[in-house]
């Protein structure tokens, strides 16, 4: 709740877009809680914060998530997994439990990708999937350069990337969808993450007078953008299954009532658990855009913002989540993740899994995001059990 007040919005929820002052203030607060637990705090070259409780020996059992939010974020997306990780360390210390391995908690930079694409940027660099230089040169939706913002907020750290390879990684997160609540199940044993394809589309037409320009002479990028948006909805309906498509950001220039726009840019968020279907969707979008450009006499240029193939988590960890959930008397089901997560990047380095708890009405990326306290506690207790078990497990 205290973290939720940092960047808090008047009606509830919070806005801590990556590397803003609010993100800095949130980081400073959580880092202070890491230090209260005598954890060693390392900041790496893209601002990932890794807190480590040095007990036992060998590579750490790692958990973590993110504390950057979207512009209308809830209290739990990302934050819950980071703070539950600290609660695991605090609980072990309070009860004199000494794990066989160090426990570490990561705060990964810019997981949302809302200001600086791609999403999961910090964990992608941590896992060696993107160079620090490329990450620093990413330009945000507000024109800021990621490396400059890291420096400005004091989180351009000395620790090199890729980061230390964990013994294993497990992330606790809210489901952000309706499944667990609809099925009255308390815990999700996450089997993997669906594929993600983000594109930035720029449509250049010709600005003109709204009153005097006959319809057949227009080069109207707003109409083209609307047609593309409708096409995406229809594509998702045609594909069915897990196919989802979203146009979340549209910018019109000059954005005035009586001017046929000169340029419209929009973002496409297209996802599917099946890589072949995701590729098919991308091909159909490309073909539609080239037809649309011809028909509407506009120029359409597309730029990839993020492209991640579906990820399957280590079944040994998925089963561990399932069994330990049952040991605590929780109902549990296996399920894929519709949302991207830092765990999908850590799975490139070590055995990785995730734990979900229900989201009320499936709401997320919404200030009314909510998870019942009993579910939050059950998830945190399960994280404790899984981390301690991982510390005893040889892979
Ligand atoms: O885009 C996502 O799925 C995540 O919220 N970053
Ligand atoms: Mn998240
Ligand atoms: Mn999110």
CSV table of C-alpha atoms and ligand atoms in Angstrom, one decimal:
chain,number,residue,atom,x,y,z
A,1,UNK,CA,0.0,0.0,0.0
A,2,UNK,CA,2.9,2.4,0.8
A,3,UNK,CA,4.5,1.7,-2.6
A,4,UNK,CA,1.1,2.2,-4.2
A,5,UNK,CA,1.1,5.8,-2.8
A,6,UNK,CA,4.2,6.5,-4.9
A,7,UNK,CA,2.9,7.9,-8.1
A,8,UNK,CA,-0.6,7.4,-6.7
A,9,UNK,CA,-3.5,8.5,-8.8
A,10,UNK,CA,-6.4,10.6,-7.3
A,11,UNK,CA,-9.0,7.9,-7.8
A,12,UNK,CA,-6.7,5.0,-6.8
A,13,UNK,CA,-4.1,3.0,-8.7
A,14,UNK,CA,-0.7,4.4,-9.7
A,15,UNK,CA,1.3,5.8,-12.5
A,16,UNK,CA,5.0,5.0,-12.4
A,17,UNK,CA,6.1,4.8,-16.0
A,18,UNK,CA,9.6,3.4,-16.3
A,19,UNK,CA,12.5,5.7,-15.3
A,20,UNK,CA,10.2,8.7,-14.4
A,21,UNK,CA,10.6,10.5,-11.1
A,22,UNK,CA,7.8,8.3,-9.7
A,23,UNK,CA,9.6,5.1,-10.7
A,24,UNK,CA,12.8,6.5,-9.1
A,25,UNK,CA,10.9,7.2,-5.9
A,26,UNK,CA,9.4,3.7,-5.9
A,27,UNK,CA,12.8,2.1,-6.5
A,28,UNK,CA,14.3,4.2,-3.6
A,29,UNK,CA,11.5,3.0,-1.3
A,30,UNK,CA,11.9,-0.7,-2.1
A,31,UNK,CA,15.7,-0.5,-2.0
A,32,UNK,CA,15.4,0.9,1.5
A,33,UNK,CA,13.3,-2.1,2.4
A,34,UNK,CA,16.0,-4.4,0.9
A,35,UNK,CA,18.6,-2.7,3.1
A,36,UNK,CA,16.4,-3.1,6.2
A,37,UNK,CA,16.7,-6.8,5.5
A,38,UNK,CA,20.5,-6.6,5.3
A,39,UNK,CA,20.4,-7.6,1.6
A,40,UNK,CA,23.2,-6.6,-0.7
A,41,UNK,CA,21.8,-4.3,-3.3
A,42,UNK,CA,23.3,-4.3,-6.8
A,43,UNK,CA,22.2,-1.9,-9.6
A,44,UNK,CA,23.2,-3.0,-13.1
A,45,UNK,CA,23.8,-1.2,-16.3
A,46,UNK,CA,20.1,-1.0,-17.3
A,47,UNK,CA,19.0,-0.2,-13.7
A,48,UNK,CA,17.9,-3.7,-12.7
A,49,UNK,CA,18.0,-3.8,-8.9
A,50,UNK,CA,19.1,-7.2,-7.5
A,51,UNK,CA,18.8,-7.6,-3.7
A,52,UNK,CA,20.6,-10.6,-2.3
A,53,UNK,CA,20.4,-12.2,1.1
A,54,UNK,CA,23.7,-13.9,1.5
A,55,UNK,CA,23.1,-17.2,3.3
A,56,UNK,CA,24.1,-20.7,2.3
A,57,UNK,CA,26.3,-21.1,-0.7
A,58,UNK,CA,26.3,-21.3,-4.5
A,59,UNK,CA,24.1,-19.6,-7.1
A,60,UNK,CA,21.0,-17.8,-5.6
A,61,UNK,CA,17.4,-18.9,-5.8
A,62,UNK,CA,15.9,-15.8,-7.4
A,63,UNK,CA,12.5,-14.3,-7.5
A,64,UNK,CA,11.4,-10.9,-8.6
A,65,UNK,CA,9.2,-8.9,-11.0
A,66,UNK,CA,8.8,-5.2,-11.7
A,67,UNK,CA,7.6,-2.0,-10.0
A,68,UNK,CA,7.2,0.2,-13.1
A,69,UNK,CA,3.5,0.5,-14.0
A,70,UNK,CA,1.4,1.5,-17.0
A,71,UNK,CA,-0.2,5.0,-16.9
A,72,UNK,CA,-3.3,3.7,-15.2
A,73,UNK,CA,-1.7,0.9,-13.2
A,74,UNK,CA,-3.1,-1.1,-10.3
A,75,UNK,CA,-1.4,-1.8,-7.0
A,76,UNK,CA,-0.4,-5.4,-7.7
A,77,UNK,CA,0.9,-5.9,-11.3
A,78,UNK,CA,4.6,-6.5,-10.7
A,79,UNK,CA,4.7,-4.9,-7.3
A,80,UNK,CA,3.2,-7.9,-5.6
A,81,UNK,CA,5.9,-10.3,-6.8
A,82,UNK,CA,8.7,-8.0,-5.7
A,83,UNK,CA,7.3,-7.3,-2.2
A,84,UNK,CA,6.3,-11.0,-1.7
A,85,UNK,CA,10.0,-11.8,-2.4
A,86,UNK,CA,11.1,-9.4,0.3
A,87,UNK,CA,8.4,-10.9,2.6
A,88,UNK,CA,9.9,-14.4,2.0
A,89,UNK,CA,13.4,-13.1,3.1
A,90,UNK,CA,11.9,-11.3,6.1
A,91,UNK,CA,9.9,-14.4,7.2
A,92,UNK,CA,13.0,-16.7,7.0
A,93,UNK,CA,15.0,-14.2,9.0
A,94,UNK,CA,12.3,-13.8,11.6
A,95,UNK,CA,11.9,-17.6,12.0
A,96,UNK,CA,15.6,-18.3,12.0
A,97,UNK,CA,15.3,-20.3,8.7
A,98,UNK,CA,18.7,-20.4,6.8
A,99,UNK,CA,18.2,-21.6,3.2
A,100,UNK,CA,21.0,-23.7,1.7
A,101,UNK,CA,21.4,-21.0,-1.0
A,102,UNK,CA,21.3,-17.2,-1.2
A,103,UNK,CA,17.9,-15.8,-1.9
A,104,UNK,CA,17.7,-12.8,-4.3
A,105,UNK,CA,14.9,-10.5,-5.4
A,106,UNK,CA,15.0,-8.6,-8.7
A,107,UNK,CA,13.3,-5.4,-9.6
A,108,UNK,CA,13.6,-5.5,-13.4
A,109,UNK,CA,13.7,-2.2,-15.3
A,110,UNK,CA,10.9,-1.2,-17.7
A,111,UNK,CA,8.9,-4.5,-17.7
A,112,UNK,CA,5.8,-2.7,-19.1
A,113,UNK,CA,7.6,-1.4,-22.1
A,114,UNK,CA,4.8,1.3,-22.2
A,115,UNK,CA,7.3,4.2,-22.3
A,116,UNK,CA,10.4,2.4,-23.7
A,117,UNK,CA,9.7,-0.6,-25.9
A,118,UNK,CA,10.1,-3.6,-25.9
A,119,UNK,CA,8.4,-4.8,-22.7
A,120,UNK,CA,10.5,-6.9,-20.3
A,121,UNK,CA,13.4,-4.8,-21.5
A,122,UNK,CA,15.4,-5.0,-18.2
A,123,UNK,CA,15.1,-8.7,-17.8
A,124,UNK,CA,15.8,-9.2,-21.5
A,125,UNK,CA,19.1,-7.4,-21.1
A,126,UNK,CA,19.8,-9.2,-17.8
A,127,UNK,CA,19.4,-12.5,-19.7
A,128,UNK,CA,21.6,-11.4,-22.5
A,129,UNK,CA,18.9,-11.0,-25.1
A,130,UNK,CA,19.6,-7.3,-25.8
A,131,UNK,CA,22.9,-5.4,-25.4
A,132,UNK,CA,23.2,-2.6,-22.9
A,133,UNK,CA,24.1,-0.2,-25.7
A,134,UNK,CA,21.0,-1.0,-27.7
A,135,UNK,CA,18.9,-0.6,-24.5
A,136,UNK,CA,20.4,2.7,-23.7
A,137,UNK,CA,19.7,4.0,-27.1
A,138,UNK,CA,15.9,3.2,-27.0
A,139,UNK,CA,13.9,6.3,-27.5
A,140,UNK,CA,10.7,6.5,-25.5
A,141,UNK,CA,7.2,7.6,-26.5
A,142,UNK,CA,8.1,11.1,-25.1
A,143,UNK,CA,11.4,11.3,-27.0
A,144,UNK,CA,13.6,10.6,-24.0
A,145,UNK,CA,16.6,8.3,-24.4
A,146,UNK,CA,16.6,5.4,-22.0
A,147,UNK,CA,20.3,5.7,-21.0
A,148,UNK,CA,19.9,9.4,-20.3
A,149,UNK,CA,16.8,8.7,-18.1
A,150,UNK,CA,18.7,5.9,-16.2
A,151,UNK,CA,21.4,8.4,-15.4
A,152,UNK,CA,19.0,11.2,-14.5
A,153,UNK,CA,17.2,9.1,-11.9
A,154,UNK,CA,20.4,7.7,-10.5
A,155,UNK,CA,20.0,4.1,-11.6
A,156,UNK,CA,22.7,3.7,-14.2
A,157,UNK,CA,24.5,1.1,-12.1
A,158,UNK,CA,28.0,-0.5,-12.2
A,159,UNK,CA,27.0,-4.2,-12.3
A,160,UNK,CA,27.5,-5.6,-15.8
A,161,UNK,CA,24.8,-7.4,-17.9
A,162,UNK,CA,24.1,-10.2,-18.6
A,163,UNK,CA,23.5,-10.8,-14.9
A,164,UNK,CA,24.5,-13.6,-12.5
A,165,UNK,CA,22.9,-16.9,-13.6
A,166,UNK,CA,20.4,-17.9,-10.8
A,167,UNK,CA,20.1,-21.5,-9.6
A,168,UNK,CA,16.4,-21.2,-10.5
A,169,UNK,CA,13.9,-18.4,-10.9
A,170,UNK,CA,10.2,-18.2,-9.8
A,171,UNK,CA,8.0,-15.2,-10.2
A,172,UNK,CA,4.8,-14.6,-8.3
A,173,UNK,CA,2.3,-12.4,-10.2
A,174,UNK,CA,-1.5,-11.7,-10.4
A,175,UNK,CA,-3.1,-13.5,-13.3
A,176,UNK,CA,-4.4,-10.3,-14.9
A,177,UNK,CA,-7.1,-12.3,-16.5
A,178,UNK,CA,-10.5,-13.9,-15.5
A,179,UNK,CA,-9.7,-17.7,-15.5
A,180,UNK,CA,-8.8,-18.5,-11.9
A,181,UNK,CA,-11.7,-16.5,-10.5
A,182,UNK,CA,-14.2,-18.0,-13.0
A,183,UNK,CA,-12.9,-21.5,-12.1
A,184,UNK,CA,-12.8,-20.6,-8.3
A,185,UNK,CA,-9.2,-21.7,-8.2
A,186,UNK,CA,-6.7,-20.0,-5.9
A,187,UNK,CA,-3.4,-20.8,-7.6
A,188,UNK,CA,-2.2,-20.9,-11.2
A,189,UNK,CA,0.8,-23.1,-12.0
A,190,UNK,CA,1.9,-21.2,-15.0
A,191,UNK,CA,3.1,-23.4,-17.9
A,192,UNK,CA,4.5,-20.6,-20.1
A,193,UNK,CA,3.9,-17.2,-21.8
A,194,UNK,CA,2.3,-16.6,-25.2
A,195,UNK,CA,4.1,-15.1,-28.1
A,196,UNK,CA,4.1,-11.3,-28.4
A,197,UNK,CA,4.3,-9.1,-31.5
A,198,UNK,CA,4.3,-5.3,-31.1
A,199,UNK,CA,4.4,-3.0,-34.1
A,200,UNK,CA,4.5,0.8,-34.5
A,201,UNK,CA,2.6,1.8,-37.7
A,202,UNK,CA,2.9,5.2,-39.3
A,203,UNK,CA,0.4,6.2,-41.9
A,204,UNK,CA,1.2,9.3,-44.0
A,205,UNK,CA,-1.6,10.9,-46.0
A,206,UNK,CA,-2.2,14.5,-47.0
A,207,UNK,CA,-3.6,17.1,-44.6
A,208,UNK,CA,-6.5,18.9,-46.2
A,209,UNK,CA,-9.5,21.0,-45.5
A,210,UNK,CA,-12.3,19.0,-43.9
A,211,UNK,CA,-15.0,21.1,-45.7
A,212,UNK,CA,-13.7,21.6,-49.2
A,213,UNK,CA,-11.9,18.3,-50.0
A,214,UNK,CA,-14.2,15.9,-51.9
A,215,UNK,CA,-14.2,12.4,-50.4
A,216,UNK,CA,-12.7,10.8,-53.6
A,217,UNK,CA,-9.7,13.1,-53.4
A,218,UNK,CA,-8.7,12.4,-49.9
A,219,UNK,CA,-5.6,10.7,-48.6
A,220,UNK,CA,-6.9,10.2,-45.1
A,221,UNK,CA,-4.6,8.4,-42.6
A,222,UNK,CA,-7.3,8.5,-39.9
A,223,UNK,CA,-9.6,6.4,-42.0
A,224,UNK,CA,-6.8,4.0,-42.8
A,225,UNK,CA,-5.9,3.7,-39.1
A,226,UNK,CA,-9.6,3.0,-38.3
A,227,UNK,CA,-9.7,0.3,-41.1
A,228,UNK,CA,-6.6,-1.3,-39.7
A,229,UNK,CA,-8.0,-1.3,-36.2
A,230,UNK,CA,-11.2,-3.0,-37.4
A,231,UNK,CA,-9.1,-5.5,-39.4
A,232,UNK,CA,-7.2,-6.5,-36.3
A,233,UNK,CA,-10.5,-7.1,-34.4
A,234,UNK,CA,-11.8,-9.2,-37.3
A,235,UNK,CA,-8.5,-11.2,-37.5
A,236,UNK,CA,-8.8,-12.1,-33.8
A,237,UNK,CA,-12.4,-13.2,-34.3
A,238,UNK,CA,-11.5,-15.2,-37.4
A,239,UNK,CA,-8.5,-16.9,-35.7
A,240,UNK,CA,-10.4,-17.5,-32.4
A,241,UNK,CA,-8.6,-19.6,-29.8
A,242,UNK,CA,-6.0,-17.6,-27.9
A,243,UNK,CA,-5.5,-14.9,-30.6
A,244,UNK,CA,-5.7,-11.4,-29.2
A,245,UNK,CA,-5.1,-8.1,-31.0
A,246,UNK,CA,-5.1,-4.6,-29.5
A,247,UNK,CA,-4.6,-1.1,-30.8
A,248,UNK,CA,-3.8,0.8,-27.6
A,249,UNK,CA,-2.1,4.0,-28.8
A,250,UNK,CA,-3.2,6.3,-31.6
A,251,UNK,CA,-1.6,9.6,-32.4
A,252,UNK,CA,-3.2,11.9,-34.9
A,253,UNK,CA,-1.4,14.9,-36.5
A,254,UNK,CA,-2.4,17.8,-36.5
A,255,UNK,CA,-5.3,16.4,-34.4
A,256,UNK,CA,-7.8,19.1,-35.2
A,257,UNK,CA,-11.5,19.0,-36.0
A,258,UNK,CA,-11.4,20.6,-39.4
A,259,UNK,CA,-8.2,19.1,-40.8
A,260,UNK,CA,-7.9,15.8,-42.7
A,261,UNK,CA,-4.9,14.5,-40.8
A,262,UNK,CA,-1.5,14.4,-42.5
A,263,UNK,CA,-0.2,11.5,-40.3
A,264,UNK,CA,-1.6,9.0,-37.9
A,265,UNK,CA,0.6,6.5,-36.0
A,266,UNK,CA,-0.7,3.6,-34.0
A,267,UNK,CA,0.6,0.6,-32.1
A,268,UNK,CA,-0.4,-3.0,-32.7
A,269,UNK,CA,-0.2,-5.6,-29.9
A,270,UNK,CA,-0.8,-9.1,-31.4
A,271,UNK,CA,-0.4,-12.3,-29.3
A,272,UNK,CA,-1.0,-16.0,-29.6
A,273,UNK,CA,0.2,-19.0,-27.7
A,274,UNK,CA,1.0,-20.7,-31.1
A,275,UNK,CA,4.0,-19.3,-32.9
A,276,UNK,CA,2.8,-20.4,-36.3
A,277,UNK,CA,-0.6,-18.7,-35.9
A,278,UNK,CA,1.2,-15.6,-34.7
A,279,UNK,CA,3.4,-15.6,-37.8
A,280,UNK,CA,0.2,-16.1,-39.9
A,281,UNK,CA,-1.4,-13.1,-38.2
A,282,UNK,CA,1.7,-11.0,-38.9
A,283,UNK,CA,1.6,-12.0,-42.6
A,284,UNK,CA,-2.1,-11.1,-42.9
A,285,UNK,CA,-1.5,-7.7,-41.3
A,286,UNK,CA,1.4,-7.0,-43.7
A,287,UNK,CA,-0.8,-8.0,-46.7
A,288,UNK,CA,-3.7,-5.9,-45.4
A,289,UNK,CA,-1.5,-2.8,-44.9
A,290,UNK,CA,-0.2,-3.0,-48.5
A,291,UNK,CA,-3.7,-3.3,-49.9
A,292,UNK,CA,-4.9,-0.4,-47.7
A,293,UNK,CA,-2.0,1.8,-48.8
A,294,UNK,CA,-3.0,1.3,-52.4
A,295,UNK,CA,-6.7,1.8,-51.9
A,296,UNK,CA,-6.4,4.9,-49.7
A,297,UNK,CA,-3.3,6.4,-51.5
A,298,UNK,CA,-1.4,6.7,-48.2
A,299,UNK,CA,2.1,5.5,-47.2
A,300,UNK,CA,2.2,2.9,-44.5
A,301,UNK,CA,5.5,2.1,-42.7
A,302,UNK,CA,5.8,-0.5,-39.9
A,303,UNK,CA,8.5,-0.9,-37.3
A,304,UNK,CA,8.7,-3.8,-34.8
A,305,UNK,CA,8.7,-2.7,-31.2
A,306,UNK,CA,8.8,-6.2,-29.6
A,307,UNK,CA,8.8,-9.8,-30.8
A,308,UNK,CA,9.0,-12.7,-28.4
A,309,UNK,CA,8.2,-16.3,-29.3
A,310,UNK,CA,6.0,-18.3,-26.9
A,311,UNK,CA,7.9,-19.6,-23.8
A,312,UNK,CA,7.4,-23.0,-22.1
A,313,UNK,CA,8.5,-23.1,-18.4
A,314,UNK,CA,10.5,-25.9,-16.9
A,315,UNK,CA,8.0,-28.7,-16.1
A,316,UNK,CA,9.9,-29.6,-12.9
A,317,UNK,CA,9.1,-26.2,-11.5
A,318,UNK,CA,5.5,-26.1,-12.8
A,319,UNK,CA,5.0,-29.5,-11.0
A,320,UNK,CA,6.7,-28.1,-7.9
A,321,UNK,CA,4.3,-25.2,-7.8
A,322,UNK,CA,1.3,-27.5,-8.3
A,323,UNK,CA,2.4,-30.0,-5.5
A,324,UNK,CA,3.4,-27.4,-3.0
A,325,UNK,CA,0.1,-25.5,-3.6
A,326,UNK,CA,-1.8,-28.7,-2.9
A,327,UNK,CA,0.3,-29.3,0.2
A,328,UNK,CA,-1.0,-26.0,1.6
A,329,UNK,CA,-4.6,-27.1,0.7
A,330,UNK,CA,-4.9,-24.7,-2.2
A,331,UNK,CA,-6.9,-25.4,-5.3
A,332,UNK,CA,-4.5,-25.1,-8.3
A,333,UNK,CA,-4.6,-25.4,-12.1
A,334,UNK,CA,-2.0,-25.2,-14.9
A,335,UNK,CA,-2.4,-22.3,-17.3
A,336,UNK,CA,-0.5,-20.2,-19.8
A,337,UNK,CA,0.1,-16.5,-19.3
A,338,UNK,CA,-1.5,-14.1,-21.6
A,339,UNK,CA,0.7,-11.3,-20.2
A,340,UNK,CA,4.4,-11.0,-20.8
A,341,UNK,CA,6.6,-11.4,-17.7
A,342,UNK,CA,10.2,-11.1,-16.6
A,343,UNK,CA,10.2,-14.8,-16.0
A,344,UNK,CA,10.0,-15.5,-19.7
A,345,UNK,CA,13.4,-13.8,-20.1
A,346,UNK,CA,15.0,-15.5,-17.0
A,347,UNK,CA,13.8,-18.9,-18.5
A,348,UNK,CA,16.6,-18.3,-21.0
A,349,UNK,CA,19.2,-18.6,-18.1
A,350,UNK,CA,17.9,-21.2,-15.6
A,351,UNK,CA,14.9,-23.5,-14.6
A,352,UNK,CA,12.1,-21.0,-14.3
A,353,UNK,CA,8.4,-21.0,-13.3
A,354,UNK,CA,5.6,-18.7,-12.2
A,355,UNK,CA,2.8,-18.6,-9.6
A,356,UNK,CA,-0.5,-16.8,-10.3
A,357,UNK,CA,-3.2,-15.7,-7.9
A,358,UNK,CA,-6.6,-14.5,-9.1
A,359,UNK,CA,-7.4,-11.0,-10.4
A,360,UNK,CA,-10.9,-9.8,-9.4
A,361,UNK,CA,-13.0,-9.7,-12.6
A,362,UNK,CA,-9.8,-10.4,-14.5
A,363,UNK,CA,-9.0,-6.6,-14.4
A,364,UNK,CA,-5.5,-5.3,-14.8
A,365,UNK,CA,-3.7,-2.3,-16.4
A,366,UNK,CA,-6.7,-0.7,-14.7
A,367,UNK,CA,-6.8,1.3,-11.5
A,368,UNK,CA,-9.4,-1.0,-10.1
A,369,UNK,CA,-7.1,-4.0,-10.3
A,370,UNK,CA,-7.7,-6.1,-7.1
A,371,UNK,CA,-6.8,-9.4,-5.5
A,372,UNK,CA,-8.3,-10.6,-2.2
A,373,UNK,CA,-5.9,-10.5,0.8
A,374,UNK,CA,-6.3,-14.3,1.4
A,375,UNK,CA,-5.2,-15.0,-2.1
A,376,UNK,CA,-2.2,-12.6,-1.8
A,377,UNK,CA,-1.2,-14.3,1.4
A,378,UNK,CA,-1.6,-17.8,-0.1
A,379,UNK,CA,0.5,-16.8,-3.1
A,380,UNK,CA,3.3,-15.4,-0.9
A,381,UNK,CA,3.3,-18.5,1.3
A,382,UNK,CA,3.6,-20.6,-1.8
A,383,UNK,CA,6.5,-18.5,-3.0
A,384,UNK,CA,8.2,-19.1,0.3
A,385,UNK,CA,7.7,-22.9,0.0
A,386,UNK,CA,8.8,-23.0,-3.7
A,387,UNK,CA,12.0,-20.9,-3.0
A,388,UNK,CA,13.0,-23.0,0.0
A,389,UNK,CA,12.4,-26.2,-2.0
A,390,UNK,CA,14.4,-24.9,-5.0
A,391,UNK,CA,17.3,-24.1,-2.6
A,392,UNK,CA,17.3,-27.9,-1.7
A,393,UNK,CA,16.8,-29.1,-5.3
A,394,UNK,CA,19.6,-30.1,-7.7
A,395,UNK,CA,18.9,-29.7,-11.3
B,1,LIG,O1,2.8,-6.4,-22.1
B,1,LIG,C1,2.7,-7.2,-21.2
B,1,LIG,O2,2.1,-8.2,-21.3
B,1,LIG,C2,3.2,-6.9,-19.8
B,1,LIG,O3,2.2,-6.2,-19.1
B,1,LIG,N1,4.4,-6.1,-19.9
B,2,LIG,MN1,3.5,-7.4,-14.8
B,3,LIG,MN1,1.7,-5.1,-16.8
